[in-house]
XYZ file of N, CA and C in Angstrom:
324
model
N -60.449 1.383 -110.011
C -60.986 3.906 -110.464
C -60.751 2.940 -112.233
N -62.045 3.957 -113.131
C -62.322 2.825 -114.368
C -61.892 4.298 -114.501
N -61.346 3.798 -116.468
C -60.566 4.854 -117.029
C -62.306 5.234 -117.939
N -61.725 6.700 -118.053
C -63.032 7.464 -119.460
C -62.478 7.465 -120.897
N -63.259 7.635 -120.849
C -62.581 7.406 -122.916
C -62.336 8.751 -123.019
N -61.192 9.000 -124.055
C -61.385 10.123 -123.850
C -62.277 11.438 -124.791
N -62.302 12.839 -124.930
C -63.995 13.223 -125.716
C -63.545 13.232 -126.545
N -63.964 13.254 -127.976
C -64.332 13.424 -129.167
C -64.272 12.585 -129.276
N -64.410 10.771 -129.135
C -64.072 10.003 -129.158
C -65.110 8.914 -130.207
N -66.595 9.499 -130.565
C -67.030 9.456 -131.272
C -66.926 9.375 -132.547
N -66.751 11.396 -132.256
C -66.102 11.755 -133.310
C -65.715 11.743 -133.997
N -64.208 11.110 -133.947
C -63.158 10.571 -134.330
C -63.026 8.868 -134.949
N -64.488 8.715 -134.387
C -65.376 6.963 -135.211
C -66.015 7.363 -136.506
N -66.709 8.643 -136.478
C -67.499 8.509 -137.326
C -67.243 9.131 -138.478
N -66.164 10.718 -138.295
C -65.165 11.292 -139.070
C -64.340 10.143 -139.565
N -64.454 8.408 -139.556
C -62.628 7.894 -140.016
C -63.667 6.876 -141.115
N -63.875 6.725 -140.974
C -66.149 5.537 -141.899
C -66.673 6.814 -143.040
N -67.153 7.706 -142.349
C -67.578 8.547 -143.383
C -66.203 10.000 -144.386
N -65.464 9.539 -143.670
C -64.406 10.364 -145.231
C -63.766 9.092 -145.717
N -64.345 7.852 -145.852
C -64.187 6.376 -146.475
C -65.104 6.984 -148.175
N -66.101 7.147 -147.554
C -67.073 7.660 -147.952
C -66.992 9.584 -149.477
N -67.352 9.974 -148.084
C -66.490 10.843 -149.250
C -65.304 11.226 -149.897
N -64.907 9.887 -149.449
C -62.724 9.586 -150.664
C -63.502 9.471 -151.727
N -64.371 8.888 -151.673
C -64.687 8.334 -153.589
C -65.871 8.699 -153.824
N -66.628 10.069 -153.212
C -67.714 10.253 -153.804
C -67.962 11.474 -153.946
N -67.090 11.854 -153.723
C -65.691 13.549 -153.712
C -65.040 13.593 -154.242
N -65.000 12.940 -155.106
C -63.383 13.315 -155.480
C -62.278 13.245 -154.972
N -62.310 12.848 -153.825
C -61.466 12.754 -152.530
C -61.367 13.901 -151.495
N -62.270 15.346 -151.832
C -62.005 16.098 -152.051
C -62.826 15.930 -149.988
N -63.879 15.420 -149.886
C -64.649 15.528 -148.551
C -64.170 15.028 -147.710
N -63.630 13.562 -149.271
C -62.477 12.827 -147.587
C -61.679 13.152 -147.303
N -60.576 14.348 -148.525
C -59.395 14.990 -147.070
C -59.656 16.070 -146.246
N -61.460 16.344 -146.348
C -61.588 17.629 -145.743
C -62.095 16.933 -143.850
N -62.999 16.112 -144.174
C -63.606 15.248 -143.379
C -62.144 14.371 -142.512
N -61.499 13.725 -142.820
C -60.312 13.422 -142.482
C -59.334 14.171 -141.705
N -59.044 14.527 -142.282
C -58.707 15.729 -141.762
C -58.829 16.677 -139.996
N -60.065 16.819 -140.204
C -60.811 17.006 -139.514
C -61.090 15.900 -137.686
N -61.084 14.744 -138.439
C -60.800 13.627 -137.743
C -59.640 13.342 -137.161
N -58.404 13.690 -137.819
C -56.724 14.182 -137.415
C -56.815 14.704 -136.158
N -57.164 15.802 -136.354
C -56.877 17.379 -134.956
C -57.814 17.664 -134.609
N -58.962 15.661 -134.932
C -60.121 15.332 -133.276
C -58.753 14.304 -132.106
N -57.912 13.789 -133.075
C -57.740 12.578 -132.718
C -56.370 13.272 -131.560
N -56.066 14.272 -132.165
C -54.229 15.472 -131.482
C -55.344 16.493 -130.121
N -56.000 16.645 -129.830
C -56.302 16.949 -129.903
C -56.625 16.257 -128.224
N -56.936 15.039 -128.213
C -57.368 14.105 -127.362
C -56.287 13.657 -127.396
N -55.260 12.859 -128.062
C -53.799 12.942 -127.589
C -53.712 13.413 -125.883
N -53.953 15.171 -127.175
C -53.101 16.207 -126.328
C -53.980 16.037 -124.134
N -54.948 15.180 -124.428
C -55.818 16.197 -123.276
C -55.949 14.111 -122.260
N -54.553 13.142 -123.160
C -54.132 11.929 -122.356
C -53.567 12.149 -121.846
N -52.465 13.272 -122.667
C -51.029 12.916 -121.892
C -50.613 13.817 -120.796
N -51.712 14.580 -120.727
C -52.336 15.565 -119.274
C -52.603 15.204 -118.509
N -52.974 14.112 -118.528
C -53.906 12.750 -117.403
C -53.960 11.867 -117.715
N -52.884 10.803 -117.569
C -52.829 9.488 -118.707
C -53.501 8.032 -117.600
N -54.314 8.827 -116.575
C -53.988 8.003 -115.208
C -55.647 7.787 -115.373
N -56.581 8.764 -116.127
C -57.902 9.391 -116.218
C -58.720 8.354 -117.643
N -57.490 8.509 -118.604
C -58.592 8.134 -119.808
C -57.718 7.010 -120.228
N -58.707 6.575 -121.440
C -57.499 4.985 -122.234
C -57.558 5.545 -124.134
N -56.633 5.332 -124.480
C -55.927 6.014 -125.782
C -55.826 4.975 -126.898
N -56.978 3.989 -126.324
C -56.505 2.182 -127.666
C -57.674 3.308 -128.406
N -58.687 3.629 -128.276
C -59.950 3.869 -129.547
C -59.847 4.800 -130.279
N -59.150 5.888 -129.423
C -58.828 7.233 -129.975
C -57.484 6.184 -131.118
N -56.738 6.489 -131.048
C -55.418 5.656 -131.594
C -55.751 4.284 -133.096
N -56.885 3.425 -132.326
C -57.142 2.835 -133.696
C -58.311 4.225 -134.194
N -59.120 4.283 -134.279
C -59.560 6.364 -135.316
C -58.261 6.813 -135.746
N -57.459 6.851 -135.127
C -56.372 7.861 -135.558
C -56.333 7.081 -136.930
N -55.469 6.063 -136.784
C -54.984 4.773 -138.422
C -56.425 5.277 -139.237
N -57.484 4.145 -138.883
C -58.144 5.167 -140.051
C -58.463 6.630 -140.919
N -58.992 7.157 -139.912
C -58.314 8.984 -140.755
C -57.355 9.433 -141.236
N -56.247 8.476 -140.981
C -55.033 8.515 -141.835
C -54.465 7.974 -143.096
N -54.612 7.199 -143.067
C -55.574 5.835 -144.674
C -56.298 6.718 -145.000
N -57.360 7.460 -144.567
C -58.350 8.208 -144.810
C -57.882 9.194 -145.508
N -57.141 9.924 -145.148
C -56.383 10.286 -145.950
C -55.737 11.031 -146.647
N -55.257 9.400 -146.654
C -54.233 9.031 -147.546
C -54.611 8.735 -148.871
N -55.470 7.823 -148.868
C -56.766 7.912 -149.493
C -56.784 8.708 -150.466
N -57.444 9.556 -150.161
C -58.425 11.285 -150.553
C -57.083 11.924 -151.143
N -55.918 11.920 -151.495
C -55.032 12.468 -150.995
C -54.760 11.770 -152.836
N -54.370 10.493 -152.544
C -54.061 10.132 -154.568
C -55.327 10.086 -154.959
N -56.617 10.560 -154.598
C -57.797 10.096 -155.368
C -58.008 10.900 -155.939
N -58.058 11.957 -155.095
C -57.536 13.628 -156.057
C -55.831 14.446 -156.822
N -54.618 13.907 -156.552
C -54.174 13.215 -158.309
C -54.467 12.659 -158.350
N -55.469 11.872 -158.718
C -55.792 10.804 -159.324
C -56.502 11.707 -160.607
N -57.239 12.796 -160.599
C -58.801 13.522 -160.391
C -57.953 14.047 -161.202
N -56.923 15.223 -160.341
C -56.349 16.153 -161.239
C -55.332 15.608 -161.851
N -54.843 14.406 -162.578
C -54.580 14.137 -163.738
C -55.040 14.015 -164.760
N -56.706 12.970 -164.351
C -57.168 12.846 -165.588
C -58.176 14.314 -166.377
N -58.153 14.920 -165.533
C -58.494 16.307 -165.927
C -57.978 16.970 -166.816
N -56.304 17.448 -166.454
C -55.070 17.552 -166.734
C -54.603 17.024 -168.550
N -55.251 15.715 -167.983
C -54.860 15.065 -169.804
C -55.613 15.099 -170.478
N -57.029 15.731 -170.220
C -58.475 15.180 -170.944
C -58.570 13.925 -171.161
N -58.339 12.027 -170.645
C -58.853 11.493 -170.164
C -59.942 11.252 -169.764
N -60.758 11.633 -168.517
C -61.762 11.535 -167.690
C -62.982 12.306 -169.109
N -63.118 12.632 -170.541
C -63.953 12.981 -171.820
C -63.707 12.068 -172.409
N -62.697 11.468 -172.373
C -62.177 9.584 -173.461
C -62.878 9.083 -172.089
N -62.460 8.890 -171.300
C -63.790 7.632 -169.948
C -65.150 8.371 -170.489
N -65.833 8.949 -170.158
C -66.881 8.902 -170.789
C -67.465 8.879 -171.261
N -66.556 9.246 -172.788
C -67.667 8.827 -174.190
C -67.302 7.776 -173.740
N -66.578 6.899 -173.303
C -66.027 5.137 -173.564
C -67.480 4.255 -172.743
N -68.078 5.366 -171.864
C -69.610 4.764 -170.931
C -70.254 5.140 -171.516
N -69.923 6.550 -172.061
C -72.553 6.062 -172.697
C -71.473 5.426 -174.005
N -69.920 5.139 -174.510
C -71.034 4.650 -175.578
C -71.058 2.365 -175.144
N -71.054 1.828 -174.042
C -71.555 1.459 -173.346
C -73.173 0.639 -173.238
N -73.313 1.562 -171.941
C -74.498 2.390 -171.608
C -75.355 2.030 -173.374
N -75.109 3.044 -174.360
C -76.082 2.701 -175.696
C -76.115 1.218 -175.868
N -74.776 0.123 -176.010
C -74.817 -1.345 -176.648
C -76.486 -1.867 -175.508
N -75.723 -1.881 -174.204
C -76.766 -1.746 -173.082
C -78.314 -1.985 -173.844
N -78.165 -0.865 -174.026
C -79.789 -0.214 -174.273
C -80.026 -0.904 -175.595
N -79.416 -1.482 -176.358
C -80.186 -1.759 -177.916
C -80.021 -3.158 -177.257
N -80.189 -3.763 -176.439
C -79.896 -5.264 -176.822
C -81.534 -5.544 -176.472
């Protein structure tokens, strides 16, 4: 008998991929939410596998669980960096430097 894919395997994959984008584009908060949901669904899929290992294959879910975990960790690190920049005021300094660079390039 051919083994089936676990439920939500495709959703876990999509959440893992999109969470990387969320990590970069939303100061880490979007990636944290999306990868958290992906990890939750992966745990539920693993529980389904443990109830009936003869019917399902776990290979794809394990791969995407790792992808979601890495995205989760990167999101946490991005959030810590974002908070550090806000607390120290370095984000304003960085923004001013960026504006100065833009002015220099636009005057050429």
